[in-house]
């Protein structure tokens, strides 16, 4: 396997693309104070509907649209029960995780291991010819370019627009917003749906571009949990969340490379290894937060943030 | 976080109608007859004693996992690490059987294996608890990480140190000698001893929660950690004990899967029963009494769905769809009930003000 730096970096950019969509979608939702725990199921279900719609129409675009709609539909269920009826968002999210997963396998059987359309690499003219930068950034499928664009867009939206300010205020203090004439539940619903759509697109990015095809298992199982952990890892900040997604991509790629170096170890070990590594990164962040004296902890303080204050609590308006 | 619901007959019926109605609509849309599905699934789970005892063999791990989860939920914890706890219980039990095979009476070896299973699951639960208390990792993520670690360990053992002579495969380790199998009467598919253990464990858990001081402490910690601390309870210690006990019961389930069902270690030893246990306890409204009945219903769905692909080319994951639909319907119905109560209260208040 060729392991030159540009190839490696391009590989990371591509593998991380679906995760970027899912994790940033969840960051958008959680910034408004709502936890959508159903990610693992939503990604799988939207990967399936995306692939099915693309197969039926012969084009990937209806696939992405169907996947976004699926993500929104799941988010709508969460919004109704978790925001408007005030039930535990964690409980609803859990139930949805398992329901969506089984629904995906149940509805997707007829598409299992069938050929379907997929998004191929579309090199950007001229730019892809640049040395180093060209192969890393400009020789991907369209969904990967979209993932690059999404990161600054979401950051700008959250921190430099009025709507973004409203979103963050609702996540911090819904009662205060209610008093100022903002409707917290409506705002939360809008961004839960928007976040769900992004998660859905992430699912389709798997089945239509990064791991094309549908089957059981599809290969994206478990990624939803990683996306949820990344939002915490990234301290609810889109740029840091994206950084986390790329680190996870690096872990996944190095798993494949290490497999070549240690052929005696079963390959399954390398497939599961990035998941615990990611989780235990959270432990390190926690421990370094309490120490103020070292450069390491300063670096970590830069990387971590605190959760929206009203996260997971549904606003009870009179 | 985990508010109890009172399930009256009416809410129970509306949950069932809602869940089954939604699934039936889905089946109609796919041109599958729900009536045939019901026939196939009920025949697949209850047509003869063999099949009923198969349902019971699924009921056992579900009941054990759900019992453990009752404890952790009572302490306000989302013990999603239950899957890994089942796996570690199975690994510890297998290690014991491999180590002591032929060294002692088979009955004694099996008894030690059960203690080892309890210990394995308990340790894994304790680890999630420590991660939560000492390292600030929410138990959902700590538990998930540990699930993946347990999955890595079991794969490593099956494909590495414990691989079958000549070849390693997903079909698992070498079968144990018959003397190390829990005995099953002819015509049964479930060892009576496993049934006894599961039922005893459930009753003890229910009693622990209902009448002991520890049960009360778990509840206090689950409802308000700070207030519990003011009453001289140590919340970290109590929730850690809850995690250990809950994990131990899950580990026991893993041990019984090894000694009573598969007679070897397989990669998918937990079969997702831990996660299913979470759904069961949620549907039971985090209360003990409905758990065995819901677990039995879920076990019947899981067992009955095995026939679906064979008889009518329908994927067996339909059982998971039905189970998920039930839990979601319960949350919806409970939410609607609460809203109605709030509205009534407000109306009364307004009328009171008018007078």
XYZ file of C-alpha atoms in Angstrom:
673
model
C 0.000 0.000 0.000
C 1.237 3.443 -0.941
C 1.476 5.524 2.216
C 2.676 8.894 0.949
C 1.402 11.833 2.986
C -0.970 13.265 0.345
C -2.588 9.866 -0.195
C -2.989 9.420 3.544
C -4.441 12.900 4.025
C -6.812 12.473 1.104
C -7.921 9.143 2.577
C -8.643 10.772 5.924
C -10.589 13.601 4.279
C -12.743 11.104 2.408
C -13.366 8.587 5.247
C -14.256 11.396 7.626
C -16.767 13.099 5.328
C -19.887 11.197 6.514
C -18.781 11.647 10.111
C -18.393 15.402 9.542
C -22.012 15.616 8.441
C -23.320 13.475 11.288
C -21.259 15.091 14.043
C -21.896 18.655 12.881
C -25.600 17.881 12.524
C -25.642 16.635 16.101
C -23.647 19.694 17.245
C -26.296 21.920 15.652
C -29.058 20.022 17.459
C -27.292 19.967 20.818
C -26.366 23.653 20.599
C -30.101 24.314 20.902
C -30.283 22.135 24.006
C -31.665 18.931 22.481
C -29.885 15.550 22.535
C -30.608 13.380 19.519
C -29.238 10.074 20.736
C -30.673 8.137 17.790
C -27.692 8.844 15.519
C -26.489 5.289 15.100
C -29.915 4.145 13.920
C -30.626 7.278 11.902
C -27.383 6.961 9.941
C -28.143 3.348 9.103
C -31.759 4.026 8.125
C -30.858 7.015 5.962
C -27.998 5.089 4.359
C -30.619 2.512 3.378
C -33.288 4.950 2.138
C -30.594 6.950 0.326
C -29.327 3.879 -1.457
C -32.853 2.680 -2.240
C -33.940 6.040 -3.674
C -30.749 6.315 -5.714
C -31.199 2.781 -7.053
C -34.817 3.421 -7.967
C -34.071 6.646 -9.826
C -30.605 5.817 -11.091
C -29.167 9.048 -9.760
C -27.461 9.875 -6.472
C -29.211 13.222 -5.895
C -32.669 11.827 -5.084
C -30.783 9.464 -2.798
C -29.276 12.309 -0.800
C -32.665 14.044 -0.687
C -34.401 10.907 0.581
C -31.709 10.394 3.213
C -32.040 13.983 4.436
C -35.819 13.530 4.620
C -35.333 10.315 6.610
C -33.058 12.072 9.070
C -35.638 14.824 9.457
C -38.459 12.319 9.978
C -36.592 10.639 12.825
C -35.766 14.051 14.294
C -39.456 14.967 14.054
C -40.429 11.978 16.197
C -37.822 13.017 18.746
C -39.076 16.618 18.644
C -42.701 15.658 19.230
C -42.062 13.271 22.132
C -38.865 14.772 23.524
C -39.476 18.507 23.132
C -43.247 19.043 22.968
C -44.400 16.192 25.216
C -41.463 16.604 27.579
C -40.349 12.967 27.749
C -36.717 12.029 28.407
C -34.814 12.787 25.203
C -32.288 10.108 26.082
C -35.027 7.482 26.366
C -36.663 8.505 23.080
C -33.247 8.568 21.409
C -32.429 5.075 22.616
C -35.734 3.638 21.435
C -35.261 5.341 18.057
C -31.699 4.002 17.739
C -32.843 0.411 17.896
C -36.091 0.957 16.002
C -34.303 2.668 13.089
C -31.590 0.044 12.946
C -34.047 -2.826 12.677
C -36.271 -0.848 10.329
C -33.248 -0.315 8.064
C -32.438 -4.030 7.974
C -36.104 -4.961 7.599
C -36.927 -2.558 4.759
C -33.548 -2.875 3.096
C -33.471 -6.648 2.522
C -34.437 -6.380 -1.145
C -31.585 -3.926 -1.799
C -29.007 -6.042 -0.023
C -25.817 -6.443 -2.063
C -27.425 -5.083 -5.221
C -25.488 -2.742 -7.498
C -26.555 0.887 -7.406
C -25.354 4.312 -8.422
C -22.506 5.890 -6.514
C -20.829 9.235 -6.488
C -17.420 9.054 -8.173
C -14.459 11.316 -7.640
C -14.792 14.593 -9.496
C -11.384 16.304 -9.585
C -11.582 20.073 -9.638
C -10.028 21.276 -12.905
C -6.666 23.043 -12.486
C -6.710 22.979 -8.663
C -6.349 19.200 -8.512
C -3.092 19.548 -10.443
C -1.485 21.611 -7.662
C 1.309 19.779 -5.893
C 0.446 18.421 -2.403
C -2.747 20.473 -1.977
C -4.290 19.151 -5.187
C -4.528 15.456 -4.310
C -5.469 16.185 -0.687
C -8.318 18.629 -1.216
C -9.369 18.685 -4.853
C -9.643 15.083 -5.983
C -12.782 13.830 -4.221
C -16.441 13.131 -4.762
C -18.818 16.075 -4.414
C -20.029 15.043 -0.960
C -16.476 15.345 0.367
C -16.202 18.902 -1.000
C -19.535 19.619 0.646
C -18.148 18.361 3.978
C -15.236 20.821 3.630
C -17.661 23.683 3.010
C -20.036 22.701 5.805
C -17.441 23.241 8.544
C -16.826 26.999 8.075
C -20.460 27.560 7.099
C -21.793 26.093 10.324
C -19.191 27.916 12.381
C -20.131 31.220 10.739
C -23.815 30.520 11.253
C -23.470 29.679 14.939
C -21.200 32.511 15.974
C -21.735 35.320 13.474
C -25.429 35.436 12.640
C -28.467 36.552 14.579
C -30.157 33.173 14.101
C -27.050 31.465 15.440
C -27.142 33.669 18.519
C -30.791 32.772 19.085
C -29.942 29.078 18.724
C -27.185 29.293 21.314
C -29.318 31.340 23.713
C -32.095 28.760 23.555
C -29.575 26.062 24.406
C -28.257 28.035 27.359
C -31.375 29.611 28.792
C -34.733 28.737 27.230
C -36.688 30.509 29.980
C -34.797 33.739 29.342
C -35.479 33.418 25.618
C -39.173 32.826 26.293
C -39.218 36.022 28.331
C -37.609 37.924 25.420
C -40.263 36.746 22.969
C -38.383 33.848 21.382
C -40.220 30.544 21.211
C -37.687 28.016 22.574
C -39.532 24.849 21.585
C -40.078 26.047 18.026
C -36.413 27.040 17.679
C -35.312 23.718 19.127
C -37.598 21.836 16.755
C -36.260 23.696 13.708
C -32.636 22.937 14.566
C -33.354 19.370 15.603
C -34.878 18.855 12.150
C -31.972 20.650 10.438
C -29.463 18.596 12.430
C -31.380 15.434 11.560
C -31.192 16.298 7.867
C -27.403 16.667 8.112
C -27.156 13.321 9.915
C -29.256 11.784 7.132
C -26.931 13.186 4.473
C -24.064 11.658 6.455
C -25.789 8.286 6.194
C -26.185 8.628 2.438
C -22.552 9.719 2.177
C -21.732 6.214 3.394
C -24.016 4.207 1.132
C -23.574 6.388 -1.968
C -19.920 7.386 -1.818
C -17.612 6.244 0.989
C -18.796 2.670 1.551
C -21.077 2.287 -1.470
C -23.924 -0.191 -1.376
C -26.347 -1.615 1.138
C -26.096 -4.843 3.114
C -26.161 -6.253 6.580
C -23.859 -5.102 8.041
C -23.432 -1.970 5.933
C -20.155 -1.034 7.583
C -21.283 2.236 9.162
C -22.606 0.604 12.339
C -21.169 2.261 15.433
C -20.315 5.532 13.676
C -23.358 7.261 15.172
C -22.001 6.718 18.683
C -18.659 8.120 17.589
C -20.403 11.207 16.208
C -22.114 11.676 19.575
C -18.805 11.323 21.431
C -17.161 13.763 18.994
C -19.647 16.483 19.864
C -18.520 16.240 23.489
C -14.870 15.871 22.464
C -15.204 19.007 20.389
C -16.862 20.940 23.195
C -19.945 21.714 21.034
C -17.796 23.878 18.756
C -18.078 23.056 15.026
C -14.381 23.568 14.222
C -13.214 21.346 17.075
C -15.882 18.759 16.339
C -14.600 18.615 12.755
C -11.029 18.277 14.025
C -12.170 15.314 16.128
C -13.789 13.728 13.089
C -10.509 13.964 11.175
C -8.602 12.466 14.105
C -11.043 9.566 14.074
C -10.490 9.221 10.318
C -6.742 9.082 11.000
C -7.312 6.328 13.595
C -9.399 4.331 11.128
C -6.826 4.668 8.341
C -3.925 3.817 10.636
C -5.890 0.747 11.710
C -5.800 -0.426 8.102
C -2.092 0.362 7.825
C -1.207 -1.345 11.118
C -3.035 -4.407 9.923
C -0.405 -4.763 7.200
C 2.359 -4.393 9.772
C 0.905 -6.942 12.238
C -0.619 -9.620 9.995
C -0.825 -12.143 12.844
C -3.425 -10.178 14.811
C -7.028 -10.755 13.747
C -8.208 -7.923 11.504
C -11.366 -7.410 13.547
C -9.236 -5.980 16.362
C -8.182 -3.074 14.173
C -11.740 -2.432 13.110
C -12.965 -1.990 16.686
C -9.840 -0.332 18.112
C -10.575 3.276 17.039
C -13.850 3.267 18.988
C -12.435 2.752 22.501
C -9.478 5.001 21.653
C -11.920 7.772 20.839
C -13.865 7.251 24.064
C -10.763 7.271 26.208
C -9.564 10.474 24.612
C -12.499 11.949 26.509
C -10.931 10.699 29.755
C -7.679 12.484 29.003
C -9.528 15.692 28.240
C -11.335 15.454 31.554
C -8.182 14.907 33.580
C -6.218 17.633 31.894
C -9.009 20.119 32.556
C -8.290 20.113 36.287
C -4.620 20.998 35.926
C -3.709 24.539 34.960
C 0.063 24.501 35.026
C 1.145 22.580 31.969
C 1.189 23.481 28.313
C -0.682 20.258 27.658
C -3.589 21.235 29.824
C -3.654 24.674 28.229
C -3.844 23.019 24.853
C -6.667 20.820 26.111
C -8.502 23.776 27.600
C -8.375 25.283 24.137
C -9.924 22.134 22.738
C -12.705 21.534 25.189
C -15.859 23.465 25.960
C -18.821 23.221 28.231
C -22.207 21.829 27.227
C -25.211 24.040 26.499
C -26.727 24.590 29.920
C -30.218 23.396 29.045
C -29.010 20.281 27.204
C -31.509 17.424 27.326
C -34.050 19.332 29.417
C -37.327 20.125 27.732
C -38.597 23.639 28.250
C -41.918 23.816 30.106
C -43.720 26.882 28.902
C -46.943 28.062 30.482
C -34.437 11.544 34.483
C -36.276 8.266 34.771
C -39.725 9.218 35.912
C -41.962 6.274 36.662
C -45.118 5.877 34.755
C -48.298 4.463 36.133
C -49.574 2.056 33.511
C -53.289 1.652 33.802
C -55.211 -0.859 31.741
C -56.295 1.901 29.382
C -52.792 3.238 28.720
C -51.541 -0.329 28.328
C -54.141 -1.038 25.670
C -53.533 2.243 23.869
C -49.788 1.542 23.762
C -50.437 -1.888 22.240
C -52.968 -0.602 19.710
C -50.682 2.240 18.674
C -47.581 0.063 18.266
C -49.299 -2.823 16.494
C -51.355 -0.424 14.373
C -48.231 1.377 13.180
C -46.448 -1.869 12.349
C -49.564 -3.227 10.578
C -49.742 -0.096 8.432
C -46.097 -0.604 7.510
C -46.788 -4.232 6.585
C -49.869 -3.274 4.531
C -47.737 -0.775 2.641
C -45.268 -3.559 1.858
C -48.100 -5.867 0.778
C -47.442 -8.284 3.634
C -50.438 -9.620 5.548
C -50.117 -8.768 9.265
C -52.445 -11.673 10.077
C -50.102 -14.173 8.428
C -47.192 -12.577 10.283
C -49.021 -13.026 13.599
C -49.843 -16.638 12.710
C -46.262 -17.448 11.727
C -44.792 -15.723 14.772
C -47.157 -17.288 17.285
C -46.685 -20.715 15.739
C -42.934 -20.117 15.826
C -42.975 -19.301 19.513
C -45.759 -21.326 21.123
C -46.923 -24.224 18.924
C -45.177 -26.926 20.968
C -43.128 -27.324 24.131
C -39.879 -27.364 22.181
C -40.623 -23.880 20.866
C -41.927 -22.594 24.184
C -38.748 -23.758 25.855
C -36.774 -21.986 23.127
C -38.644 -18.789 24.046
C -37.722 -19.435 27.680
C -34.069 -19.838 26.712
C -34.197 -16.264 25.333
C -36.238 -15.092 28.309
C -33.442 -16.082 30.727
C -30.727 -13.665 29.509
C -33.337 -10.957 28.943
C -34.662 -11.298 32.486
C -31.163 -11.268 33.965
C -30.039 -8.226 31.956
C -33.287 -6.407 32.718
C -32.916 -7.168 36.438
C -29.446 -5.673 36.407
C -30.715 -2.650 34.501
C -33.518 -2.118 37.026
C -30.793 -1.534 39.601
C -28.792 0.882 37.474
C -31.859 2.778 36.247
C -32.997 3.155 39.861
C -29.670 4.889 40.532
C -30.385 7.176 37.565
C -27.742 5.583 35.325
C -27.967 4.631 31.652
C -25.991 1.416 31.774
C -25.550 0.956 28.035
C -22.405 -1.023 28.826
C -24.669 -3.986 29.606
C -23.683 -5.663 26.303
C -20.013 -5.623 27.220
C -20.891 -6.910 30.692
C -22.642 -9.919 29.148
C -19.582 -10.543 26.964
C -17.130 -10.283 29.879
C -19.259 -12.649 31.955
C -19.122 -15.140 29.108
C -15.348 -14.705 28.746
C -14.691 -15.167 32.478
C -16.915 -18.243 32.540
C -15.167 -19.732 29.502
C -11.757 -19.061 31.034
C -12.832 -20.854 34.216
C -14.159 -23.852 32.320
C -10.960 -24.117 30.254
C -8.792 -23.771 33.335
C -10.634 -26.189 35.631
C -11.832 -28.746 33.086
C -11.013 -32.156 34.556
C -9.542 -30.626 37.729
C -12.689 -30.957 39.808
C -16.247 -32.259 39.829
C -18.110 -30.855 36.799
C -20.857 -29.482 39.060
C -18.267 -27.607 41.110
C -16.526 -26.311 37.974
C -19.862 -25.030 36.667
C -20.617 -23.338 39.982
C -17.224 -21.619 39.938
C -17.831 -20.586 36.323
C -21.048 -18.874 37.403
C -19.250 -17.001 40.128
C -16.630 -16.036 37.542
C -19.339 -14.811 35.160
C -20.826 -12.721 37.928
C -17.379 -11.346 38.684
C -16.530 -10.601 35.033
C -19.706 -8.658 34.426
C -19.405 -6.950 37.802
C -15.852 -5.813 37.082
C -16.892 -4.436 33.706
C -19.774 -2.611 35.335
C -17.441 -1.295 38.001
C -15.087 0.018 35.326
C -17.902 2.000 33.717
C -18.825 3.272 37.174
C -15.253 4.350 37.916
C -14.970 6.050 34.535
C -18.107 7.959 35.432
C -17.242 8.845 39.033
C -13.521 9.453 38.798
C -12.918 10.349 35.169
C -16.045 12.322 34.312
C -16.952 10.121 31.347
C -20.726 9.878 31.082
C -21.793 6.266 31.609
C -23.295 6.109 28.125
C -19.938 6.768 26.468
C -17.823 4.896 28.996
C -20.162 1.920 28.635
C -20.051 2.085 24.846
C -16.261 2.276 24.838
C -16.121 -0.738 27.146
C -18.563 -2.588 24.866
C -16.139 -2.140 21.993
C -13.217 -3.183 24.194
C -15.085 -6.336 25.261
C -15.857 -7.037 21.596
C -12.158 -6.637 20.791
C -11.149 -9.008 23.605
C -13.639 -11.709 22.632
C -12.555 -11.558 18.982
C -8.915 -11.686 19.998
C -9.534 -14.749 22.164
C -11.590 -16.579 19.558
C -9.175 -15.819 16.732
C -6.048 -15.913 18.865
C -5.297 -17.712 22.117
C -8.472 -19.830 22.259
C -8.830 -20.609 18.570
C -10.015 -24.015 17.510
C -7.255 -26.454 16.636
C -6.221 -25.820 13.049
C -8.573 -23.005 12.211
C -10.047 -19.917 13.790
C -13.519 -18.910 12.691
C -16.534 -16.840 13.587
C -18.209 -20.075 14.722
C -16.318 -19.767 17.996
C -14.116 -21.888 20.231
C -14.064 -25.666 20.587
C -17.185 -27.174 22.188
C -16.839 -28.075 25.867
C -17.155 -31.674 26.980
C -20.732 -32.749 27.641
C -20.106 -33.016 31.369
C -19.667 -29.226 31.419
C -23.039 -28.566 29.775
C -25.889 -27.548 32.047
C -28.233 -30.535 31.906
C -31.312 -30.264 29.722
C -34.184 -32.788 30.079
C -35.152 -34.549 26.860
C -37.609 -32.531 24.798
C -36.469 -29.286 26.421
C -34.266 -26.591 24.967
C -33.571 -24.860 28.232
C -31.717 -26.044 31.329
C -34.069 -25.880 34.361
C -31.174 -24.627 36.486
C -30.815 -21.527 34.251
C -34.530 -20.837 34.661
C -34.248 -21.153 38.418
C -31.248 -18.839 38.542
C -32.899 -16.173 36.384
C -36.160 -16.209 38.341
C -34.328 -16.141 41.669
C -32.133 -13.278 40.510
C -35.173 -11.317 39.424
C -37.041 -11.870 42.700
C -33.980 -10.911 44.726
C -33.537 -7.758 42.645
C -37.175 -6.804 43.072
C -36.932 -7.351 46.827
C -33.654 -5.452 47.005
C -35.299 -2.498 45.325
C -38.540 -2.694 47.260
C -37.656 -3.428 50.849
C -33.961 -2.946 51.579
C -32.099 0.124 52.725
C -29.751 -0.241 49.749
C -32.721 -0.105 47.392
C -33.858 3.093 49.029
C -30.350 4.543 48.732
C -30.217 3.718 45.030
C -33.521 5.521 44.596
C -32.333 8.534 46.586
C -29.182 8.795 44.474
C -31.183 8.376 41.280
C -33.657 11.084 42.162
C -31.356 13.682 43.642
C -27.656 13.110 44.176
C -27.160 16.310 46.151
C -30.060 15.701 48.503
C -28.847 12.131 49.015
C -25.439 13.449 49.983
C -27.031 15.746 52.561
C -28.694 12.693 54.081
C -25.305 11.073 54.587
C -25.469 8.783 51.564
C -22.347 8.541 49.422
C -23.769 8.838 45.893
C -20.592 7.723 44.112
C -20.273 4.599 46.235
C -23.951 3.686 45.960
C -24.059 4.129 42.179
C -20.797 2.199 41.832
C -22.305 -0.691 43.799
C -25.395 -0.482 41.617
C -23.244 -0.700 38.484
C -21.325 -3.669 39.884
C -24.459 -5.580 40.837
C -26.158 -4.748 37.541
C -23.052 -5.752 35.617
C -22.807 -8.945 37.658
C -26.312 -10.005 36.654
C -25.504 -9.277 32.996
C -22.305 -11.290 33.389
C -24.329 -14.169 34.806
C -26.470 -14.026 31.670
C -23.298 -14.308 29.595
C -22.147 -17.287 31.647
C -25.486 -19.069 31.178
C -25.298 -18.441 27.410
C -21.942 -20.249 27.391
C -22.760 -23.114 29.734
C -26.429 -23.648 28.902
C -26.969 -22.578 25.275
C -23.867 -22.508 23.044
C -21.472 -24.689 25.097
C -18.632 -22.625 23.636
C -17.635 -18.984 23.258
C -18.922 -17.331 20.076
C -18.288 -13.727 18.909
C -21.973 -12.766 19.152
C -22.470 -14.384 22.563
C -24.566 -11.459 23.822
C -26.912 -11.551 20.782
C -27.945 -7.955 21.540
C -29.921 -9.160 24.588
C -28.353 -6.434 26.727
C -29.710 -3.686 24.510
C -33.058 -5.472 24.371
C -33.000 -5.477 28.182
C -32.761 -1.675 28.094
C -35.890 -1.494 25.945
C -37.716 -3.914 28.267
C -37.028 -1.870 31.378
C -37.980 1.348 29.573
C -41.272 -0.197 28.451
C -41.852 -1.394 32.023
C -41.628 2.228 33.141
C -38.478 1.370 35.147
C -40.604 -0.741 37.529
C -39.831 -4.334 38.458
C -43.251 -6.017 38.343
C -43.954 -5.752 34.586
C -40.397 -6.770 33.612
C -40.784 -10.592 33.485
C -43.959 -10.324 31.394
C -42.517 -7.827 28.922
C -39.320 -9.886 28.747
C -41.418 -12.958 27.933
C -43.291 -11.051 25.211
C -40.033 -9.774 23.715
C -38.500 -13.258 23.891
C -41.534 -14.667 22.060
C -41.225 -11.980 19.367
C -37.523 -12.717 18.920
C -38.051 -16.486 18.793
C -41.147 -16.257 16.570
C -39.442 -14.017 14.045
C -36.918 -16.749 13.227
C -39.646 -18.449 11.173
C -40.442 -15.309 9.120
C -37.672 -15.575 6.501
C -38.287 -19.320 6.093
C -42.075 -19.257 5.765
C -42.783 -15.913 4.117
C -39.446 -14.393 3.008
C -39.804 -11.533 5.494
C -36.679 -10.374 7.321
C -36.504 -11.430 10.975
C -35.535 -7.908 12.076
C -39.302 -7.265 12.065
C -39.285 -8.390 15.716
C -36.920 -5.524 16.551
C -39.196 -3.106 14.718
C -42.173 -4.258 16.800
C -40.190 -4.032 20.046
C -38.964 -0.532 19.216
C -42.473 0.535 18.193
C -43.808 -0.567 21.582
C -41.264 1.463 23.537
C -41.781 4.534 21.370
C -45.575 4.231 21.680
C -45.240 3.965 25.446
C -43.223 7.180 25.533
C -45.762 8.896 23.290
C -48.807 7.757 25.280
C -47.147 8.654 28.562
C -46.253 12.092 27.192
C -49.811 12.706 26.046
C -51.147 11.637 29.449
C -48.816 14.018 31.233
C -49.791 16.886 28.965
C -53.475 16.223 29.552
C -52.912 16.227 33.303
C -51.062 19.537 33.086
C -53.820 21.074 30.986
C -56.475 19.886 33.462
C -54.510 21.352 36.329
C -54.229 24.688 34.542
C -57.941 24.693 33.764
C -58.750 24.047 37.403
C -56.442 26.849 38.422
C -58.136 29.269 36.031
C -61.580 28.248 37.246
C -60.394 28.669 40.802
C -59.187 32.175 39.969
C -62.511 32.986 38.296
C -64.416 32.124 41.418
